[in-house]
Structures are given as structure tokens and as C-alpha cells.
Short mmCIF file of C-alpha atoms in Angstrom, two decimals:
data_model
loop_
_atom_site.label_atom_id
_atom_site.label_comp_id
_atom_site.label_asym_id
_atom_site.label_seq_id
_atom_site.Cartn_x
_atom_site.Cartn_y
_atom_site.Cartn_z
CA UNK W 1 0.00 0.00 0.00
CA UNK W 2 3.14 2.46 0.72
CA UNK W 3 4.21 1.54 -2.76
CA UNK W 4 1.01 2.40 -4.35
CA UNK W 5 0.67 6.20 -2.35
CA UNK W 6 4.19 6.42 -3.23
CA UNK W 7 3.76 5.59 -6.77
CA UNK W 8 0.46 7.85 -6.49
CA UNK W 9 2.15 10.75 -5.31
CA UNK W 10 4.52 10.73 -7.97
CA UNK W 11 2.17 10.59 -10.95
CA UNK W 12 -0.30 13.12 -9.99
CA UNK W 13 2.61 15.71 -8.75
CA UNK W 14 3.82 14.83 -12.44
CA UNK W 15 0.79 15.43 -13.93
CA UNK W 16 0.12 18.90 -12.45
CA UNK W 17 3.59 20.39 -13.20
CA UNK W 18 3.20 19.36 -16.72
CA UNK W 19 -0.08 21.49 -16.76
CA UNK W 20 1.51 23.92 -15.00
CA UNK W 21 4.50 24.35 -17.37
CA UNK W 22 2.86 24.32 -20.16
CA UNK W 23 0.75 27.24 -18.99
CA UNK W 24 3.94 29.00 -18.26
CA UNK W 25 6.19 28.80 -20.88
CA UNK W 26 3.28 29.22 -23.88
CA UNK W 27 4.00 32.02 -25.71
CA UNK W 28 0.61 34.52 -25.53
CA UNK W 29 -0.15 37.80 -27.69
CA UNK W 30 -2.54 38.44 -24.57
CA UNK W 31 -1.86 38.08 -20.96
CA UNK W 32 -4.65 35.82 -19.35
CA UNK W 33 -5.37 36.17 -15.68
CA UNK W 34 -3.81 32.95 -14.96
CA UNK W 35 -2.85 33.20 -11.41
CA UNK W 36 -6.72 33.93 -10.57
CA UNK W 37 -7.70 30.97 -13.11
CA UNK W 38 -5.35 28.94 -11.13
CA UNK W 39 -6.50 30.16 -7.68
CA UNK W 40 -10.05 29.19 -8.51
CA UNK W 41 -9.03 25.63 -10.17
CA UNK W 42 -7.35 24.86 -6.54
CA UNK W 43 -10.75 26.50 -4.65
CA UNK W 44 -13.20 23.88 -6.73
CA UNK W 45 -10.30 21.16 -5.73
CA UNK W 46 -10.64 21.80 -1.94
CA UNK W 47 -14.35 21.92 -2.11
CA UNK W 48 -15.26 19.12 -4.34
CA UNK W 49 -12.62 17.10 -2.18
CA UNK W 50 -14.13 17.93 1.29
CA UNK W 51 -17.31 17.50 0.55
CA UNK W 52 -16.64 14.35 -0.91
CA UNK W 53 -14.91 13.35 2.12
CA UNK W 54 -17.54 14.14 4.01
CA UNK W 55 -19.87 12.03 1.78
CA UNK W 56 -18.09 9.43 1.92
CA UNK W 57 -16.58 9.01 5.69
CA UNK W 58 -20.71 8.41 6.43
CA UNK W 59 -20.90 5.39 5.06
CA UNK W 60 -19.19 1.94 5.83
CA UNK W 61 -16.94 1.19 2.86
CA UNK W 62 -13.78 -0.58 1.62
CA UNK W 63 -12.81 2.75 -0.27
CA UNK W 64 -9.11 3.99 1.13
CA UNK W 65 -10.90 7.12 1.75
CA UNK W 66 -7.69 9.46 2.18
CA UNK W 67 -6.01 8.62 -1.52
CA UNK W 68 -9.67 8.32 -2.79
CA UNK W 69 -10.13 11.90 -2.23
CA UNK W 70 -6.86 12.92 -2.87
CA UNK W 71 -7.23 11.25 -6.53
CA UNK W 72 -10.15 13.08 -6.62
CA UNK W 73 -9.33 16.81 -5.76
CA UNK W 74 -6.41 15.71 -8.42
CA UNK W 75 -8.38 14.97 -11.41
CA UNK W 76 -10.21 18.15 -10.83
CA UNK W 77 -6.54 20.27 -10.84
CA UNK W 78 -6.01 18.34 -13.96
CA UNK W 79 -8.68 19.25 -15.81
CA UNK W 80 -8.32 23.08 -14.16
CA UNK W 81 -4.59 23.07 -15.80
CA UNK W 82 -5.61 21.44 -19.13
CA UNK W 83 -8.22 24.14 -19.21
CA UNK W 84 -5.91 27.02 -18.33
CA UNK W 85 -3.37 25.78 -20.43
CA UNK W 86 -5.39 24.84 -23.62
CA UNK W 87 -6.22 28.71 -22.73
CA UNK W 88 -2.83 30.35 -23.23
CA UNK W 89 -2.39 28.17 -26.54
CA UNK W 90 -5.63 29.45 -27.74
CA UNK W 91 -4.66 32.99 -27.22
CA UNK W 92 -1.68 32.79 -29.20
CA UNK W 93 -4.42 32.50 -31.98
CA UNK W 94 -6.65 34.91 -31.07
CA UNK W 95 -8.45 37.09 -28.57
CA UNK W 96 -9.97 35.37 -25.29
CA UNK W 97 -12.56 38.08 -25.99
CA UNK W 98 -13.89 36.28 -28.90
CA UNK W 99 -16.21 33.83 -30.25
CA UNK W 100 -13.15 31.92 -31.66
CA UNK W 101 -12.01 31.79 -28.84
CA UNK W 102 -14.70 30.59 -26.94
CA UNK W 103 -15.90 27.96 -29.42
CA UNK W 104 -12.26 26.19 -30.21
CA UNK W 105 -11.88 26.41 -25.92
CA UNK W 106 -14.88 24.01 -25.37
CA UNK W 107 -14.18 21.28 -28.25
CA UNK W 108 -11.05 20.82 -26.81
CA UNK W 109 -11.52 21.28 -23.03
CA UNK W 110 -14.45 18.90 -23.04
CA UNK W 111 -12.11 16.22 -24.94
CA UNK W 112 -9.07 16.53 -22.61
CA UNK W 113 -11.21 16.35 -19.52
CA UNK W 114 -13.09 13.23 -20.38
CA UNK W 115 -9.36 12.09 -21.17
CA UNK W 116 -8.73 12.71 -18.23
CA UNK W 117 -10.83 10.66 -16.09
CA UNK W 118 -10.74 7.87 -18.45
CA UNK W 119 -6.91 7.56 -17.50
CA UNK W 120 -7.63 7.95 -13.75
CA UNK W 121 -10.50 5.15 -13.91
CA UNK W 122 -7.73 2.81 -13.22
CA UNK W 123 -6.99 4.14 -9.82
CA UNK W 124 -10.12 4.68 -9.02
CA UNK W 125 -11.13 1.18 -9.90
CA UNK W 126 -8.15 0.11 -8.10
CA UNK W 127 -8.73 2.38 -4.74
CA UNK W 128 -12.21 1.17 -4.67
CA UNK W 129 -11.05 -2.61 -4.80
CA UNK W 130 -12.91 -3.22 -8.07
CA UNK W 131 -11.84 -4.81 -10.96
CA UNK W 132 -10.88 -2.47 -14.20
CA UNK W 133 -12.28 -2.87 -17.61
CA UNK W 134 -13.22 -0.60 -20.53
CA UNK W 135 -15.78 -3.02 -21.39
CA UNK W 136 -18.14 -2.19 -18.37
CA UNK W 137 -20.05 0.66 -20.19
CA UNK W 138 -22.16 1.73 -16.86
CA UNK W 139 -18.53 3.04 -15.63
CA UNK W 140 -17.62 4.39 -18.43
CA UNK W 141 -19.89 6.58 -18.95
CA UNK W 142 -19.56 7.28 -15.39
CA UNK W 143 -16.18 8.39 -15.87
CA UNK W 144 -17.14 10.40 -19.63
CA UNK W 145 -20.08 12.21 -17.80
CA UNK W 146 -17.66 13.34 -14.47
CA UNK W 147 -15.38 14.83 -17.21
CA UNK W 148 -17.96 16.88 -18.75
CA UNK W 149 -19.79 17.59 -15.14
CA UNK W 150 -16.16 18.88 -13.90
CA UNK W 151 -15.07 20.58 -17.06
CA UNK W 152 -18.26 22.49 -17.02
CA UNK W 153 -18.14 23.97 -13.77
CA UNK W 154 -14.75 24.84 -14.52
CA UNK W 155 -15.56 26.34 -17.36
CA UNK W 156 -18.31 28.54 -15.18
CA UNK W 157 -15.65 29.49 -12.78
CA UNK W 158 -13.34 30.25 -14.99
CA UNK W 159 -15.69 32.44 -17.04
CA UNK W 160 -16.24 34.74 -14.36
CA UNK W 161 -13.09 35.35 -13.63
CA UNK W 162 -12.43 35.89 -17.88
CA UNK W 163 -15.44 38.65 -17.49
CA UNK W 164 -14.31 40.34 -14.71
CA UNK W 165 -10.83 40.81 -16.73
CA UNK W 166 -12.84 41.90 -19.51
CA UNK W 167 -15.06 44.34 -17.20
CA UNK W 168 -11.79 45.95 -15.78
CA UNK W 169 -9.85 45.87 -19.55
CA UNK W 170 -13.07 47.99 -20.50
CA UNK W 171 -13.22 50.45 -17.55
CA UNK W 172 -9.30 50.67 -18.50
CA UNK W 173 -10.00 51.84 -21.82
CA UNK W 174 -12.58 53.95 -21.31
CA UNK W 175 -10.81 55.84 -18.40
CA UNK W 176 -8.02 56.58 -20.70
CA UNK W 177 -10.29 57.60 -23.99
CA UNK W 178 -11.58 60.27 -20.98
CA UNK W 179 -7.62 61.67 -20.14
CA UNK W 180 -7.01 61.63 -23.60
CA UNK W 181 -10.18 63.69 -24.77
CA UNK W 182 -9.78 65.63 -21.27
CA UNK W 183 -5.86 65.86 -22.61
CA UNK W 184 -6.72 67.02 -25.45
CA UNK W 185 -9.57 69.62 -24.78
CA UNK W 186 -7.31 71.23 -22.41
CA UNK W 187 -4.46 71.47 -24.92
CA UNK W 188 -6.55 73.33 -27.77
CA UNK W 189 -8.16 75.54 -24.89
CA UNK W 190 -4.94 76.57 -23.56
CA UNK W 191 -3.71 77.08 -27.24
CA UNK W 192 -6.46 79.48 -27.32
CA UNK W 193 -4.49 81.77 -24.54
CA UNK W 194 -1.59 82.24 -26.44
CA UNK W 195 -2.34 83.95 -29.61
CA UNK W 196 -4.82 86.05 -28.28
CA UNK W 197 -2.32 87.14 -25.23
CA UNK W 198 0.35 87.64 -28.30
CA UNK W 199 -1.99 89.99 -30.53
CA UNK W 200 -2.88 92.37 -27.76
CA UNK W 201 0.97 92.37 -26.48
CA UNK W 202 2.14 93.03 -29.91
CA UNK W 203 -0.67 95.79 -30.75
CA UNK W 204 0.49 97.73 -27.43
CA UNK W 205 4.25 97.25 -28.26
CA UNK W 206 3.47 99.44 -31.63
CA UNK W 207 1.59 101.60 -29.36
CA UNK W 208 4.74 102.30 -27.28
CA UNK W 209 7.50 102.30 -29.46
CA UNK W 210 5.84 105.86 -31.19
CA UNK W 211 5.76 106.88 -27.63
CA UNK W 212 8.42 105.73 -25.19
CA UNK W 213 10.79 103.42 -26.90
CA UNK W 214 12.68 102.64 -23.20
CA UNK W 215 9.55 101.82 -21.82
CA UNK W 216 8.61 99.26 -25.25
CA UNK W 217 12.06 97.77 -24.34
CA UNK W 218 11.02 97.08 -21.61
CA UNK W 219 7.90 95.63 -22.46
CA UNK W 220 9.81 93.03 -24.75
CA UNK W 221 12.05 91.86 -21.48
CA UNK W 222 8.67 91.20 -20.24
CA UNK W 223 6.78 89.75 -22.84
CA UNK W 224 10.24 87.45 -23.61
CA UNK W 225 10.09 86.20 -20.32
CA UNK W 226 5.96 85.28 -19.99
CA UNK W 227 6.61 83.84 -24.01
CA UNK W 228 9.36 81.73 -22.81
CA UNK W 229 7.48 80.77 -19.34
CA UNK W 230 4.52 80.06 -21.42
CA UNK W 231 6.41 77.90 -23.86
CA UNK W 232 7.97 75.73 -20.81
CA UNK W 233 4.34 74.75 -19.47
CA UNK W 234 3.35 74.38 -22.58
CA UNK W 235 2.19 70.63 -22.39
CA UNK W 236 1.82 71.12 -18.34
CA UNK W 237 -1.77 70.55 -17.26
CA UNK W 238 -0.82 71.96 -13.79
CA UNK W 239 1.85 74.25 -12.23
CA UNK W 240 3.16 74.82 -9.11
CA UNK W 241 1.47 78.34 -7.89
CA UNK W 242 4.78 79.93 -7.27
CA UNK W 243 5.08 79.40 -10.90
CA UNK W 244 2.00 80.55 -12.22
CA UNK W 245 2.48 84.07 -9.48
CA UNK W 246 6.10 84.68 -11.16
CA UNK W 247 4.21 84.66 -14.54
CA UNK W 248 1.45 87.01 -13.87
CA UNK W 249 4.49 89.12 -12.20
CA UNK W 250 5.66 89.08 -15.86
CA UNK W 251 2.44 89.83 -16.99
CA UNK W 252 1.35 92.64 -14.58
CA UNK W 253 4.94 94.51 -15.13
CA UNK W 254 4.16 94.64 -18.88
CA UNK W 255 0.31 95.97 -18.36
CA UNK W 256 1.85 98.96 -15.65
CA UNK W 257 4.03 100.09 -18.36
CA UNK W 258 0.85 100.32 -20.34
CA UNK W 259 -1.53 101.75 -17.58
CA UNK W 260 0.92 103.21 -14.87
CA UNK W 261 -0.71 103.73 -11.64
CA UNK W 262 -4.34 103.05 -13.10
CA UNK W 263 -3.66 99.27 -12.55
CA UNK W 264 -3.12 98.60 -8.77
CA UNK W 265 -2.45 94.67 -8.11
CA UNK W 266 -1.86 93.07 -4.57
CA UNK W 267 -0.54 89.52 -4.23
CA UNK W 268 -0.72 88.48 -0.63
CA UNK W 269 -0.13 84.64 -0.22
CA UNK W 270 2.27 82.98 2.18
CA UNK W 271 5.36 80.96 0.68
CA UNK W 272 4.02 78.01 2.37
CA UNK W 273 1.17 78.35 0.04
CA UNK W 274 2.87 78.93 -3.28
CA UNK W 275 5.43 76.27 -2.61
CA UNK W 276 2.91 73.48 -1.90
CA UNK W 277 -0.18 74.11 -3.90
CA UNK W 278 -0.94 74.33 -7.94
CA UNK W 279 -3.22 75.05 -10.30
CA UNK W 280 -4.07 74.40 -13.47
CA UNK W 281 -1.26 76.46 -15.99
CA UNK W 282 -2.51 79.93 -16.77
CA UNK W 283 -4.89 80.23 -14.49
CA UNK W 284 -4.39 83.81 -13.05
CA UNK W 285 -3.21 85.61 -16.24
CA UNK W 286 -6.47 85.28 -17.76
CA UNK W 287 -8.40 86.51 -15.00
CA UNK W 288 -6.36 89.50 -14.39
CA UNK W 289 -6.72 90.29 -18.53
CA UNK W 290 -10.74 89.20 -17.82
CA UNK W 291 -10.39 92.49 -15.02
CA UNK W 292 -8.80 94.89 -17.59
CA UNK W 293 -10.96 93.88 -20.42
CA UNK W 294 -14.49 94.85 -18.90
CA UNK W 295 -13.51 97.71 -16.66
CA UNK W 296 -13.20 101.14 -17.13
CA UNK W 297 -10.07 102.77 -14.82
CA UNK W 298 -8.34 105.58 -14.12
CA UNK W 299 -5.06 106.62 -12.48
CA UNK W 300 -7.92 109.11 -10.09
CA UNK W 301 -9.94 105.81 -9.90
CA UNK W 302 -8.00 102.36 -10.44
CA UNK W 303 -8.66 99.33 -10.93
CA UNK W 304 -7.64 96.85 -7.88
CA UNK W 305 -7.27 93.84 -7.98
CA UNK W 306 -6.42 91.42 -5.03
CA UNK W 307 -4.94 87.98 -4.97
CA UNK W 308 -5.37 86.63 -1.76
CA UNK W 309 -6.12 82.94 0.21
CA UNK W 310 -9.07 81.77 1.91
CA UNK W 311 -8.92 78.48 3.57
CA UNK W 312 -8.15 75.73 0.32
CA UNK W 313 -9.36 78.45 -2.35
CA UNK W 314 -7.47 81.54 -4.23
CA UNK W 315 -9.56 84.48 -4.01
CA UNK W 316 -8.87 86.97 -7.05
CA UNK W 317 -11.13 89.88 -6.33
CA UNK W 318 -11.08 93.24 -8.09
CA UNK W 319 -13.41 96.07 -8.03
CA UNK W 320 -15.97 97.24 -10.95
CA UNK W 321 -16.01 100.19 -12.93
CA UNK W 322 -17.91 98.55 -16.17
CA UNK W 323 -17.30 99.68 -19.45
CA UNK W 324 -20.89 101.59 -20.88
CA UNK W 325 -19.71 99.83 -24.95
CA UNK W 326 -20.39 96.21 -23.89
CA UNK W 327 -17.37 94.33 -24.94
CA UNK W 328 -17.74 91.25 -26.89
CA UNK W 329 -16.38 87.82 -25.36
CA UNK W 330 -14.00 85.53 -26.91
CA UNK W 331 -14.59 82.97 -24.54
CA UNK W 332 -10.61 83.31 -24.00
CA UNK W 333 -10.57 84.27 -20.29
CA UNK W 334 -13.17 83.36 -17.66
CA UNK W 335 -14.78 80.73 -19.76
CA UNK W 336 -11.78 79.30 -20.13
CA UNK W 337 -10.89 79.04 -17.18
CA UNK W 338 -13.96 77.15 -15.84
CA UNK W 339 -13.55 74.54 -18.73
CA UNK W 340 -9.89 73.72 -18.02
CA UNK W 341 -10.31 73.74 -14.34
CA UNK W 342 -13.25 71.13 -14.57
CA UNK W 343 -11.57 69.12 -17.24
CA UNK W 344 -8.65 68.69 -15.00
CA UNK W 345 -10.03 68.81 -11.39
CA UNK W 346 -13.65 67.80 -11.75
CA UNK W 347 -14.72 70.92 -9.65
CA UNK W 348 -15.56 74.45 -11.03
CA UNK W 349 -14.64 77.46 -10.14
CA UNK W 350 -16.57 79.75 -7.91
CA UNK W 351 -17.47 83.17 -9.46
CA UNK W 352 -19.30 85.91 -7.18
CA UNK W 353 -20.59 89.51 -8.41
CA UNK W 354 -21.61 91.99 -5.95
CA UNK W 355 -22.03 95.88 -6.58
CA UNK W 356 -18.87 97.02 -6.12
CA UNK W 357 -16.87 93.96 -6.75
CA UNK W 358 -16.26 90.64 -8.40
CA UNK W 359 -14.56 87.25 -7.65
CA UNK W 360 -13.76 84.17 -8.57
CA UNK W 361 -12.27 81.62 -6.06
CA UNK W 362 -9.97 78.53 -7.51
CA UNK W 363 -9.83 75.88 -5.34
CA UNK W 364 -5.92 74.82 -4.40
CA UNK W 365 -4.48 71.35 -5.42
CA UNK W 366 -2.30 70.15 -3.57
CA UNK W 367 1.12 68.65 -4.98
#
């Protein structure tokens, strides 16, 4: 009896790593889930194996009940492993999302299983102290209909796990068709920015060179710097905020030379702040051009504008002096603004308009 477990042992230990390797080493244009395919091969085993133990240890029999049930949470493995690896050879040829796929996998599963059992009737026969022949039909069809029971259910549990990976491969794609049309909204709305930002710098720099030629040098230092700052977040979806202050400095410096004292612009935001929060690239230039563009100011009555922090948000407030000639929007600043903050952050921006003044709050990501 030793000689038998021993022998026993051997062959089904065998048998599995043969399944096993093949799985392995088969060369796959897809990557199956196979350690979850194997995971639930070995969960049937242990249940199909206890509960025919417990079957079984209820009645008075002859049956060595131990190898018995060992021999049969094997033949289960075996059939899980023919299945997986029949699988991965499969997939070489074609998609384990498709009906090619799914029609070649059950004319050959079915097949091996029934194989399968038919070459562990033997031991059965033996374990169960019966004699062995092919010629007692009742068994064999026995042993043909426990292949296709078992291959079935293994093809059920093995399904799920195939449409769960097919679920998440989905969800995958989808999520990244979203970035890239999120990507790519924000690109063409932040290419919108720079050519309108260009064609009003350039139509003041004509301005000033007939008037003040130092102060349209100037300008260009300016300009140079915001264009080359600009140029650098290009394909940035979010900056740091010290960033995005030092380009609005850029910015502000080149609309005083234009407006003097008429343009009066307060940043007050600890460094704690702009070192550890951003925002979404160009945010603030476009709101302080949104201020310029529909307000009416003086150097005897300027236009203010504040930059401040309140809690998580950035607070960009500036007081109203509307301009009578209604001016006609581009979409360019505020508008944009919102789009490419929701695109990127999934909130929106907060916009408030009282009598005297008007504000929009940004809410601060965090590195």
C-alpha cells in the first residue's frame, strides 16, 4: 500500500507540473489572468474534495478514503490546468474576448477532460477494490459524464473570472479615452491663450515704441520672459502656484508700463502656500486680462485687484467700474478658465458679483 501512495504521489505531482508548465512557458499575444484561473481551479479542488470526504466518511466502505479523495481533488486540478493551459495556446491564436475563442476552448476542453478521467478510472477502480475494464459501459460513462460535469463547472468558474478581466480591460479603456479627450480639450483651450495674449501684447508694443521706446524695451524683457514661461508649461496641465504668481508678475509689469498707476495689483499669499499648492497652468493671467478687459479705470480711480487665500481656495477679487460699450467675449478668459479647471479637477470654479466687486475663487491642489 506504501508503494502504491508512493507511486500515487509521484504521478499526480507529475501530472500537475506538466499542466503547469505548459501554462507557463506558452508564448501569448494576450496576458490571461492565470494566477486567478489557477487560484479558482485549486478553490473547486478543496471543495469538491471535502465534501466528498464528508460524503463518503458516512458510510461503511472498503474505499481507502484518504487517496480516494486525494485522486479526486487531483483529477479536478487536472482538468483546471488542461483548461488554463489549452487557454494560453488558444490565445496565441486569437483574442480570449472572442467567439473563436470561446468555441475552439470548449471542443477541446471537453475532450481533454473526459481524457482525463478515463486515465484515472484505473486508480479509481483500483482504490475502490474493483476490478478495471473498458468493457463495463455503466462506468464508463460514469467516468465520460464526471469529465464533462467537472469541465463544465470549470468552465463557469473560470468564465467569471475571464469577465471580470474583460469588465476591468473595458473600464481601462474607457478611463483613458476620458484623459485623452480631457488631454486634449485642455491642450486646444490653452492654445487658445496664447495667440490672443500675443496679438494684444504686440498691438500695445506698436503703441509704445511711437511713444516711449525705453519703456517698449522694456515691455519686450517682459513679454520674452511670460513667451518663454509660457512655452515651458506648454504641455503642463498643472503648475506649481509659485510658478503661475512669477508669470502674472511678468504679466502685470508689462500691463503697468501700459496703464501706470491706473492698474493697482496686490498679491498676498504665504510661501508656504505657493510652494505646496498648484493650479491648473494659466490660471491667473487670464483673470487679471478678464479684469482689464471689462472695466473702465483711471489713475484718479484704479482698478484693484487682489490675490489673496481663503482656507483651500485663491480668491482673485477686483473692483468694478464697467465699461458703458459692452465688450464682446472671446470665450478666452473666464470661460476658459472654468472649462480647463473642470476638465482637469472635476470641480468648477466659484465666481461671485456683488455691486462694487467681483470674484472668482480657484480651489488649491495640492502637490
Amino acid at each position: 500500500m506504501k508503494s502504491f501512495r508512493t507511486d500515487f504521489a509521484r504521478f499526480v505531482s507529475k501530472s500537475i507540473l506538466t499542466f503547469y508548465l505548459l501554462g507557463i512557458f506558452t508564448l501569448m499575444e494576450e496576458n490571461l489572468p492565470v494566477k486567478r484561473l489557477n487560484r479558482l481551479t485549486w478553490l473547486l479542488s478543496v471543495i469538491i474534495g471535502i465534501v466528498f470526504y464528508l460524503v463518503i466518511s458516512h458510510h461503511d466502505t472498503d474505499i481507502h478514503i484518504y487517496p480516494y479523495t486525494l485522486l479526486t481533488m487531483s483529477g479536478i486540478l487536472m482538468v483546471g490546468y488542461a483548461n488554463v493551459g489549452i487557454m494560453l495556446i488558444l490565445a496565441t491564436r486569437c483574442s480570449f474576448r472572442s467567439k473563436k475563442f470561446s468555441l475552439y476552448r470548449r471542443l477541446l476542453t471537453y475532450p481533454a477532460s473526459v481524457i482525463i478521467y478515463l486515465l484515472l478510472w484505473p486508480l479509481f477502480a483500483y482504490l475502490a477494490n474493483d476490478k478495471w475494464s473498458f468493457r463495463d459501459v455503466g462506468l464508463f460513462f460514469a467516468f465520460v459524464g464526471s469529465g464533462i460535469v467537472i469541465n463544465t463547472m470549470m468552465i463557469i468558474l473560470h468564465n467569471s473570472v475571464l469577465l471580470y478581466e474583460d469588465k476591468l480591460h473595458s473600464e481601462l479603456e474607457l478611463s483613458r479615452l476620458k484623459a485623452a479627450n480631457a488631454e486634449a480639450m485642455n491642450l486646444v483651450l490653452k492654445q487658445q491663450i496664447q495667440p490672443h495674449f500675443l496679438f494684444n501684447a504686440l498691438n500695445t508694443l506698436k503703441a509704445l515704441y511711437h511713444k516711449d521706446t525705453q519703456a517698449a524695451d522694456t515691455y519686450i524683457v517682459h513679454m520674452a520672459n511670460f513667451l518663454r514661461a509660457s512655452i515651458f508649461h506648454h504641455t503642463s496641465n498643472i503648475s506649481k502656484l509659485e510658478d503661475e504668481v512669477k508669470l502674472l508678475y511678468d504679466y502685470l509689469e508689462m500691463q503697468r508700463i501700459r496703464f501706470g498707476t491706473a492698474l493697482d495689483c496686490t498679491i498676498t499669499l504665504p510661501e508656504e502656500t505657493l510652494k505646496n499648492y498648484c493650479l491648473p497652468s494659466f490660471s491667473l493671467q487670464p483673470l487679471l486680462e478678464n479684469a482689464i478687459k471689462h472695466n473702465n479705470f483711471t489713475q484718479e480711480d484704479p482698478l484693484k485687484v487682489t490675490i489673496s487665500q481663503k482656507d483651500d481656495w485663491l480668491v482673485i477679487t477686483n473692483n468694478i467700474h464697467k465699461k458703458k460699450i459692452k465688450v464682446a467675449s472671446t470665450n478666452y478668459g473666464l470661460a476658459n478658465l472654468a472649462e480647463r479647471y473642470r476638465l482637469w479637477s472635476g470641480d468648477e470654479i466659484m465666481i461671485r458679483e456683488e455691486e462694487n466687486s467681483f470674484s472668482v475663487s480657484i480651489k488649491l491642489l495640492k502637490k
